[in-house]
Coordinates of C-alpha atoms in Angstrom, one line a residue:
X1233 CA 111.0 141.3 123.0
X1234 CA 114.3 139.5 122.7
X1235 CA 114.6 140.3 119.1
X1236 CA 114.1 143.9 119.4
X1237 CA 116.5 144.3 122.6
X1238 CA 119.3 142.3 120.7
X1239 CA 118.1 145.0 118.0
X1240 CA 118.8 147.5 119.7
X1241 CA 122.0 146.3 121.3
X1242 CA 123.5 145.8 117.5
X1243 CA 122.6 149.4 116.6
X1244 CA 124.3 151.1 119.8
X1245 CA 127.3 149.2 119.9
X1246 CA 127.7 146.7 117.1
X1247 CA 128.4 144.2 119.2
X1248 CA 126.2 141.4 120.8
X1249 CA 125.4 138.3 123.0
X1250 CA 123.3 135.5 121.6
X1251 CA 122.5 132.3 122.8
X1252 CA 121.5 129.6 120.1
X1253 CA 117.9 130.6 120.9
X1254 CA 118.8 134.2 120.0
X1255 CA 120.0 133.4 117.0
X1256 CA 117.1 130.8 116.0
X1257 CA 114.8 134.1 116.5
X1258 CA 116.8 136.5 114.6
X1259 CA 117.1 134.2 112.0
X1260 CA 113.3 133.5 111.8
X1261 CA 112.4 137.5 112.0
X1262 CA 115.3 138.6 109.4
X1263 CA 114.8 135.8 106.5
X1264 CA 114.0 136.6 103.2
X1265 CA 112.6 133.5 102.9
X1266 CA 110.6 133.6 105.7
X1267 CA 108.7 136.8 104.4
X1268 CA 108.4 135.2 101.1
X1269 CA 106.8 132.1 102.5
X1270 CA 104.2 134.8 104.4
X1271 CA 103.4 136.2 101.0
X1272 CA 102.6 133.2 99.7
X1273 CA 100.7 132.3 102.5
X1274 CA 98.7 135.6 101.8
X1275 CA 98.1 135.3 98.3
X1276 CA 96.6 131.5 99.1
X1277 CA 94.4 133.3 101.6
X1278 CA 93.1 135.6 99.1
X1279 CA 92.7 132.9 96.1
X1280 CA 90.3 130.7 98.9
X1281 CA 88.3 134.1 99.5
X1282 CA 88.0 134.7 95.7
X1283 CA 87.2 131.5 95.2
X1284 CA 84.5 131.9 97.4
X1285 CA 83.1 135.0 95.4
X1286 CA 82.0 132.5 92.6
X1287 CA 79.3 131.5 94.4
X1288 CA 78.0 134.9 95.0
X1289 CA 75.7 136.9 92.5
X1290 CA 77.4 139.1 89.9
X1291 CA 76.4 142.6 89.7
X1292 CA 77.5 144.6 87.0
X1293 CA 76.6 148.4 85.8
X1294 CA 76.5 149.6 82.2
X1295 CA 76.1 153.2 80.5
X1296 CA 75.8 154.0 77.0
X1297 CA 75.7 157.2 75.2
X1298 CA 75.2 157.7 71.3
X1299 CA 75.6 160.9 69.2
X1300 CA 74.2 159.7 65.6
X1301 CA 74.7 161.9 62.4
X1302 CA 72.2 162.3 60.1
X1303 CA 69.1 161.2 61.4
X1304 CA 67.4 158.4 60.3
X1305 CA 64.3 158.3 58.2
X1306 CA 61.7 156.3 59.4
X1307 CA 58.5 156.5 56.6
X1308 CA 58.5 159.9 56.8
X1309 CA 60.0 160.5 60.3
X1310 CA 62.9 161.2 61.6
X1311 CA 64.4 159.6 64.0
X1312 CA 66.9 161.6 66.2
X1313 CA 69.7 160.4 68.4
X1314 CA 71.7 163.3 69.4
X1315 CA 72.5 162.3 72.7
X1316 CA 70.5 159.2 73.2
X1317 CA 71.6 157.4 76.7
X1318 CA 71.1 153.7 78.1
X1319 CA 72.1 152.9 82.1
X1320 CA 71.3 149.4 84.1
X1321 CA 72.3 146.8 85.6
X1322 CA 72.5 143.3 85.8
X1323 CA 72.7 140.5 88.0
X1324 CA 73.9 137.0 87.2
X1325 CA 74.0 133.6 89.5
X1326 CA 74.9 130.6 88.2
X1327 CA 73.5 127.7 89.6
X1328 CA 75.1 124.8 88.4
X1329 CA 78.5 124.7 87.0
X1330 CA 79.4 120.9 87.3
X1331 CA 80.7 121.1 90.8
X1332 CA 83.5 123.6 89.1
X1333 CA 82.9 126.1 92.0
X1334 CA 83.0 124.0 94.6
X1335 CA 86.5 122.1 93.1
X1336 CA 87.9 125.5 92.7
X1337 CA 87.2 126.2 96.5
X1338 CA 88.5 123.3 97.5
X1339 CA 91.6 123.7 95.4
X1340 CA 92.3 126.9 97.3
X1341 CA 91.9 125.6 100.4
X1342 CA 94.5 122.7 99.2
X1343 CA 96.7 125.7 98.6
X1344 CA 96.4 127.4 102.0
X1345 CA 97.4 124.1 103.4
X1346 CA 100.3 123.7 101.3
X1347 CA 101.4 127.1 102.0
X1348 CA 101.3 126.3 105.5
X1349 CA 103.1 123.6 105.1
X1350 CA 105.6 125.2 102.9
X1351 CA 105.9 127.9 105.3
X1352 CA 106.8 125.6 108.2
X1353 CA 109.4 124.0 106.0
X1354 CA 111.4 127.4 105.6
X1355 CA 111.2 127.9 109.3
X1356 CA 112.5 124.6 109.8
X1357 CA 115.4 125.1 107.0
X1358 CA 115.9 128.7 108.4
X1359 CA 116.7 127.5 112.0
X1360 CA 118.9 124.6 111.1
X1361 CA 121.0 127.3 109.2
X1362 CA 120.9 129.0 112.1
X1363 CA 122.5 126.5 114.2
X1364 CA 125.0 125.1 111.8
X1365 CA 126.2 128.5 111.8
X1366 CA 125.9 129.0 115.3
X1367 CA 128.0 126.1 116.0
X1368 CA 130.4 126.5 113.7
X1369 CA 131.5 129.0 114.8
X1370 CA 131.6 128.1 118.7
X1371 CA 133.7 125.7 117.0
X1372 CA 136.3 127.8 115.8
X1373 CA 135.9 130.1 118.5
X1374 CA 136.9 126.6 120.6
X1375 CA 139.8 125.5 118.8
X1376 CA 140.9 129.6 118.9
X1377 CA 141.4 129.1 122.3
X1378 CA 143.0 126.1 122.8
X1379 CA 145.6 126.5 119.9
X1380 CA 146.3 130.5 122.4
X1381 CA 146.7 127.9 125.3
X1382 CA 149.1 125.5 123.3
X1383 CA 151.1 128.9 122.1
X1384 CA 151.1 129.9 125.8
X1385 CA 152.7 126.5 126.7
X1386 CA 155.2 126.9 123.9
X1387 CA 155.6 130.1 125.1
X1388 CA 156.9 129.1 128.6
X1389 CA 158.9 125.8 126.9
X1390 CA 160.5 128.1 124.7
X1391 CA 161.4 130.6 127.7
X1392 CA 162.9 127.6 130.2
X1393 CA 165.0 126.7 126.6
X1394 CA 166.3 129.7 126.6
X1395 CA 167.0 130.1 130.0
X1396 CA 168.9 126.5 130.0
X1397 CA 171.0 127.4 126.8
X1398 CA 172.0 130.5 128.2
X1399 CA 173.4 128.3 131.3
X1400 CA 175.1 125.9 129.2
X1401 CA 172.7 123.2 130.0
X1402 CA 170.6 122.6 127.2
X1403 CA 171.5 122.4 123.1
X1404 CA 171.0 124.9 120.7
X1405 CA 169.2 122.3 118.6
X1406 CA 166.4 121.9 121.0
X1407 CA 165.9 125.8 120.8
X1408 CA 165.8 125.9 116.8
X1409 CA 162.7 122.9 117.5
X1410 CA 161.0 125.0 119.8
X1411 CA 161.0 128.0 117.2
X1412 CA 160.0 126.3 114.8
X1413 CA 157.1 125.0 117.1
X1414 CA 156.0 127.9 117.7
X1415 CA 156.4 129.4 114.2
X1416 CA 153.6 126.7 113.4
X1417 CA 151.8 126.9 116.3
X1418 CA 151.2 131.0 115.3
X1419 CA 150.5 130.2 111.8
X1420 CA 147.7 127.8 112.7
X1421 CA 146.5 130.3 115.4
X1422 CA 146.0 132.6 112.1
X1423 CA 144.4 130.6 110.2
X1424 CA 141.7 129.9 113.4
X1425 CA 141.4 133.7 113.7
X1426 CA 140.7 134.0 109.9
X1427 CA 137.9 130.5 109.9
X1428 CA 136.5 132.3 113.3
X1429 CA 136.0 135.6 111.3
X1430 CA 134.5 133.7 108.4
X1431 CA 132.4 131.7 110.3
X1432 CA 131.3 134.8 112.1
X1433 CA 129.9 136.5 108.7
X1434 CA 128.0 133.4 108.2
X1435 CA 126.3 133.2 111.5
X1436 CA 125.8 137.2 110.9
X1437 CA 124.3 136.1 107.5
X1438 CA 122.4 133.6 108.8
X1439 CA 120.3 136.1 111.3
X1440 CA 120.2 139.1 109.3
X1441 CA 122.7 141.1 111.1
X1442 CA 124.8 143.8 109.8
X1443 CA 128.2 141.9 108.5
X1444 CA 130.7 144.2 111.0
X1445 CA 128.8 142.7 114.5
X1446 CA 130.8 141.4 116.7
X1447 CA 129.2 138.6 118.3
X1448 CA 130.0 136.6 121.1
X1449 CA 128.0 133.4 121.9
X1450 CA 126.7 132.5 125.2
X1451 CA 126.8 128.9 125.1
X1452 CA 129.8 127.0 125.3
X1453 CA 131.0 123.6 124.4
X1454 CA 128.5 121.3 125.4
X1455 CA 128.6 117.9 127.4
X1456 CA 127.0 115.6 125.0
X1457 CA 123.6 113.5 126.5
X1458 CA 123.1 109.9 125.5
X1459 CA 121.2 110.2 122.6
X1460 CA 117.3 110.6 123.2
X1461 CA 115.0 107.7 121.8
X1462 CA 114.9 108.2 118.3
X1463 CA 112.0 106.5 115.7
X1464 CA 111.8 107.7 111.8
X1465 CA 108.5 108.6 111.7
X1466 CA 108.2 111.3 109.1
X1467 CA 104.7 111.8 109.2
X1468 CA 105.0 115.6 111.1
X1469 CA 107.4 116.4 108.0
X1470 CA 106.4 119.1 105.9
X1471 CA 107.4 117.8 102.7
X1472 CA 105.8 114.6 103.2
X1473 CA 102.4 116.8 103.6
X1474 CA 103.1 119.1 100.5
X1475 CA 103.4 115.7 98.6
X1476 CA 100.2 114.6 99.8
X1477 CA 98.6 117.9 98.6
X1478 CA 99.6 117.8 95.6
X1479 CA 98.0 114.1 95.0
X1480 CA 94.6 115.8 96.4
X1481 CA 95.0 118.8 94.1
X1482 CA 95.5 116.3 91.1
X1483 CA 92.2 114.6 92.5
X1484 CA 90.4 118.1 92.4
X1485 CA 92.0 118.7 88.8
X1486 CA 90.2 115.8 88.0
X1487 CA 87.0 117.3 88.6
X1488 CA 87.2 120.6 87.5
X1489 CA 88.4 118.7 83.9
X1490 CA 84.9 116.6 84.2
X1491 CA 83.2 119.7 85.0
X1492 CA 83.6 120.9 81.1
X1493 CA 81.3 117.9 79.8
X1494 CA 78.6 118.9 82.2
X1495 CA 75.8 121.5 81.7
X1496 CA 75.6 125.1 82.7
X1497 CA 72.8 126.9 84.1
X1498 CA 73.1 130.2 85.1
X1499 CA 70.2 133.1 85.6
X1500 CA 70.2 136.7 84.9
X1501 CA 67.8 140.1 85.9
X1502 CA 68.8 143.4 84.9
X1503 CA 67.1 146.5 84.4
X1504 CA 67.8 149.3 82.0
X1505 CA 66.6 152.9 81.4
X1506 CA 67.1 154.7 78.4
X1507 CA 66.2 158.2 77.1
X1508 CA 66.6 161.1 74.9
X1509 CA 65.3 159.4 71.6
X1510 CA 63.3 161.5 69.6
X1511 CA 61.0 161.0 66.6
X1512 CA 59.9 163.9 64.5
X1513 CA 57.2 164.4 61.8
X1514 CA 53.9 165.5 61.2
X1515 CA 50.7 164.8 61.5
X1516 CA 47.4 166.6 59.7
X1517 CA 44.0 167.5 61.5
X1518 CA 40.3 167.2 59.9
X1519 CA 41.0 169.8 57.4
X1520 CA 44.0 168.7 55.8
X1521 CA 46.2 171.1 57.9
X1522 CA 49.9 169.3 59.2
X1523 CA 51.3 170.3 62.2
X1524 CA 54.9 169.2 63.1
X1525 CA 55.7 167.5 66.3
X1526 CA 58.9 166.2 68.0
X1527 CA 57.7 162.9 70.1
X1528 CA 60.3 162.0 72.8
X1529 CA 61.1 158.3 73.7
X1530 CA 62.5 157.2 77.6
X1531 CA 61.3 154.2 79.5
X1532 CA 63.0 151.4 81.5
X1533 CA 62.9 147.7 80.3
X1534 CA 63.2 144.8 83.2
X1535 CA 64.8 141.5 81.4
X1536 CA 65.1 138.3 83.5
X1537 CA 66.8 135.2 81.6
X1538 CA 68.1 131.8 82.6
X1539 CA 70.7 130.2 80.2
X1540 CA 71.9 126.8 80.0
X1541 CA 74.7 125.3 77.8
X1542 CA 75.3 121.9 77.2
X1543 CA 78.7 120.3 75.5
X1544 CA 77.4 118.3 72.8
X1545 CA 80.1 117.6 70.2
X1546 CA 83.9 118.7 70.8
X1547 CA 85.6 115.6 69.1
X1548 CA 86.5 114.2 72.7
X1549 CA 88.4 116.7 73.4
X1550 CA 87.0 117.3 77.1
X1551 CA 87.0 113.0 77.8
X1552 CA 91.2 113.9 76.5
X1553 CA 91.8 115.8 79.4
X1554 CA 90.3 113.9 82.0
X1555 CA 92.6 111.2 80.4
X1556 CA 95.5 113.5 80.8
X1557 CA 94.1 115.3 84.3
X1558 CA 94.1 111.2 85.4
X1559 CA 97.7 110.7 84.5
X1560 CA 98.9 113.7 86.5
X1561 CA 97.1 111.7 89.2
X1562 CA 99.3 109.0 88.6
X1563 CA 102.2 110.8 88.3
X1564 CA 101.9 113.0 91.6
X1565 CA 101.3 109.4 93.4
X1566 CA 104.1 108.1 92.1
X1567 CA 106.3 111.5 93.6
X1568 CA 104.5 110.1 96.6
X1569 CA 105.9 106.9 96.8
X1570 CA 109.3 107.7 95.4
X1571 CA 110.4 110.7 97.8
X1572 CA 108.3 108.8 101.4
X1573 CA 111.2 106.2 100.7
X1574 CA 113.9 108.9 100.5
X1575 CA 112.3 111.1 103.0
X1576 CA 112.2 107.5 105.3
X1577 CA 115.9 107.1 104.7
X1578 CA 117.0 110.9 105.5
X1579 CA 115.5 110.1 108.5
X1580 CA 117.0 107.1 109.5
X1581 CA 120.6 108.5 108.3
X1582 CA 120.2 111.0 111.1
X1583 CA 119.6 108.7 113.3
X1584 CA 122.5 107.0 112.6
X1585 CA 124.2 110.5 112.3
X1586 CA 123.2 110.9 116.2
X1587 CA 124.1 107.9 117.4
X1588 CA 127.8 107.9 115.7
X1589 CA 128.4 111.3 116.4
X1590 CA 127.7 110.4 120.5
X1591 CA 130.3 107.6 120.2
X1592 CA 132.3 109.8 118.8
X1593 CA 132.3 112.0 121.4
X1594 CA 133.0 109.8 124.0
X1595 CA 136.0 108.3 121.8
X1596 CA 136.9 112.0 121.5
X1597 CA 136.7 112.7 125.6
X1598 CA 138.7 109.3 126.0
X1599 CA 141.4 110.8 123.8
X1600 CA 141.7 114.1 125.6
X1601 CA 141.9 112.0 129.3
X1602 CA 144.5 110.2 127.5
X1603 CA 146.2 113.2 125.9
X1604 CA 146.2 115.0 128.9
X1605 CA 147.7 112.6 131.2
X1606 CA 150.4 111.5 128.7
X1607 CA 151.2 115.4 128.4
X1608 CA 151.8 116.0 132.4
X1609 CA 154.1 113.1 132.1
X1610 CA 156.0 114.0 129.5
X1611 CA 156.4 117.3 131.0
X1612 CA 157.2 115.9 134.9
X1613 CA 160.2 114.0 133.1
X1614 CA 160.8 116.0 130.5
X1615 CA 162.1 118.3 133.1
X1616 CA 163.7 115.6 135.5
X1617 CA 165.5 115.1 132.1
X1618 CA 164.7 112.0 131.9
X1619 CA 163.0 112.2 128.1
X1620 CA 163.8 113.8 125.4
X1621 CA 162.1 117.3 124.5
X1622 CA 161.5 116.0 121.0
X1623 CA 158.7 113.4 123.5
X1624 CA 157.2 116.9 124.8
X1625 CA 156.4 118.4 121.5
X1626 CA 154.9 115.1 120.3
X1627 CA 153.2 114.6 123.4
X1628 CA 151.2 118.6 123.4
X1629 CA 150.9 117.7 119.4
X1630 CA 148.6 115.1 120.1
X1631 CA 147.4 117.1 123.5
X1632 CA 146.4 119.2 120.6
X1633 CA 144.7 117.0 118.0
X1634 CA 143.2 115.3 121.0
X1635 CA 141.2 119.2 122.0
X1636 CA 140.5 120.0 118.8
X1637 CA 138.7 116.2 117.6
X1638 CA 136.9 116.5 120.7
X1639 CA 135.7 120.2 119.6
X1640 CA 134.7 119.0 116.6
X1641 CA 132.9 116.3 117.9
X1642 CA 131.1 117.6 120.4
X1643 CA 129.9 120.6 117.7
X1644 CA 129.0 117.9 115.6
X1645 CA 126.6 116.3 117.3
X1646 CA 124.8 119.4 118.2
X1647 CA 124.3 119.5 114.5
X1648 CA 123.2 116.4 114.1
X1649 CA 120.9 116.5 116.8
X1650 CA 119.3 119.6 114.8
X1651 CA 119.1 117.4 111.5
X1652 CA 117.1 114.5 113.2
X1653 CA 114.4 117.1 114.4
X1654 CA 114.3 119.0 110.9
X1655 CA 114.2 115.1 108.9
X1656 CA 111.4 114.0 111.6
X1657 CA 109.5 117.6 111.0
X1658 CA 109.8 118.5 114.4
X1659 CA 112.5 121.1 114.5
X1660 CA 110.2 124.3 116.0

């Protein structure tokens, strides 16, 4: 309902609210790759219900028509098939394949799981695009702000300057320092406006909105928790399961392979009627008198047959590719180990991630207390003249620096925050 209101909002107006929730929504219901990872979904659906159809009777209909020129001569008769005709139908069952039906089903049932699992791994990619762009661009929008409140400040320096020099009691010096302040001030404050529109095209890529919405987030700089208690258990992750799969579909391969040395047995029934087949000749009474006569030829024929087929000699090349089926085995285990580790240590980095990005929020929020105390000082004697005003401009420089590492620290962690739940597989 949410989607389709922010919908609608973005078609009459272009221009849109959205919490980080929003946008995690949007995201979800405009990805391409989130539709993708539904088709695939589907299509593993359907292979597990074809699949299934191999353990199901075959029917199957036929029809035949022949037009044969000249007729055939047959010890004296003539056999005619102008318009001869043949229709049935046949069923076939197998009933022992060497397990191969039942691998194949439960190889597509491995793929419906790994779809699933492949799907919830877009989701979870998907959303933490979502909120890396989301943040971002609170970010910028943050340090936009500030850097108008630090031009405003220079603003009303530069207009007590001015006032002073016109009463002959400041220096033109200080004046040109200001200007020049400011100068930079303004060029950083375009550069902010340029990053803010930037990041506003990724956020607008990121949910699938049309690239000219204007957009206007609803959260703001957050306070930053203590960290929550963190473990590195990857065992909800989605890539760890899709590994897994993949050993128990080399495990199925293994099977189906051994399934080729094994015997086939399969039964058939069918029925088939044919007609319009014609013999003519002729045929003499008691008195040596021949009569011709034109016989005509349609019945239906019922055929039940059971088959079976057994591999005798093929050189070893079946026993070969269980050999090689078994080293895929191997090989998918050996993915297994290999990526658990690195999987295990993207985890714990996150962790770490979490934990240094809260410090260095608090650093960050110790820095600003500092900042700003050291800047209302500077400005109380700055205009008891009792510093110089080359101490004011370094004191709001690092009242500046101060805002904008705690902007980025406290955006940061947010991110961060969102990594841990995606490397831990539980970022829904």
């Amino acid at each position: 309902m949410c989607i389709i209101a922010c919908c609608s909002q973005v078609a009459a107006s272009s221009s849109m609210e959205l919490s980080q929730d929003d946008c995690r929504q949007l995201a979800i219901a405009n990805s391409e790759q989130m539709k993708r990872a539904d088709n695939e979904l589907r299509q593993a659906q359907l292979e597990k219900e074809i699949a299934f159809t191999s353990f199901l009777p075959k029917i199957d209909a036929s029809a035949t028509a022949v037009y044969l020129l000249p007729d055939l001569d047959m010890m004296g008769m003539e056999l005619q098939m102008r318009g001869m005709y043949m229709a049935g139908l046949t069923l076939t069952q197998p009933l022992y394949t060497g397990g191969k039906i039942r691998t194949g089903n439960k190889l597509a049932k491995i793929g419906i799981q790994s779809a699933e699992q492949q799907k919830r791994k877009t989701r979870m990619d998907v959303i933490a695009d979502a909120d890396n762009a989301y943040w971002s661009y609170i970010a910028v929008l943050s340090k936009v702000k500030m850097l108008e409140t630090y031009s405003a400040q220079m603003d009303t320096l530069l207009h007590q300057v001015e006032t002073a020099v016109k009463a002959g009691m400041g220096i033109e010096n200080d004046l040109l320092r200001i200007g020049t302040k400011h100068s930079e001030i303004n060029y950083q404050l375009q550069k902010a406006r340029n990053g803010a529109d930037l990041c506003r095209l990724a956020l607008c890529n990121a949910t699938g909105l049309p690239f000219d919405t204007d957009i206007t987030p609803t959260d703001t700089l957050p306070t930053a928790d203590l960290p929550p208690v963190m473990d590195s258990d990857i065992s909800s992750r989605p890539e760890l399961a899709l590994l897994q799969a993949q050993v128990e579909a080399k495990e199925q391969q293994i099977k189906m392979t051994r399934a080729d040395m094994l015997p086939q047995i399969a039964i058939s029934a069918g029925y088939s009627y044919y007609g319009n087949i014609k013999v003519n000749g002729t045929t003499a009474d008691n008195q040596g008198n021949y009569t011709p006569f034109t016989q005509e030829y349609k019945d239906g024929i019922g055929l039940i047959m059971a088959s079976v087929s057994i591999p005798i000699l093929h050189w070893g090349e079946n026993t070969k590719k269980v050999k090689k089926a078994k080293i895929d085995l191997h090989n998918a285990q050996l993915d297994l180990q290999r990526n658990s580790r690195l999987l295990d240590i993207e985890a714990r980095q996150t962790i770490l991630n979490v934990t240094d990005g809260y410090n260095l929020v608090q650093t960050a929020i110790n820095g600003c207390q500092q900042a700003d105390e050291n800047l209302r000082t500077m400005k109380a004697r700055y205009k008891a003249s009792m510093c110089p005003l080359t101490d004011l401009l370094d004191a709001q420089s690092q009242w500046q620096q101060a805002q904008s590492n705690h902007i980025e620290a406290i955006t940061q962690y947010k991110i961060y925050i969102t990594e841990y739940l995606r490397a831990t597989g539980r970022l829904e």
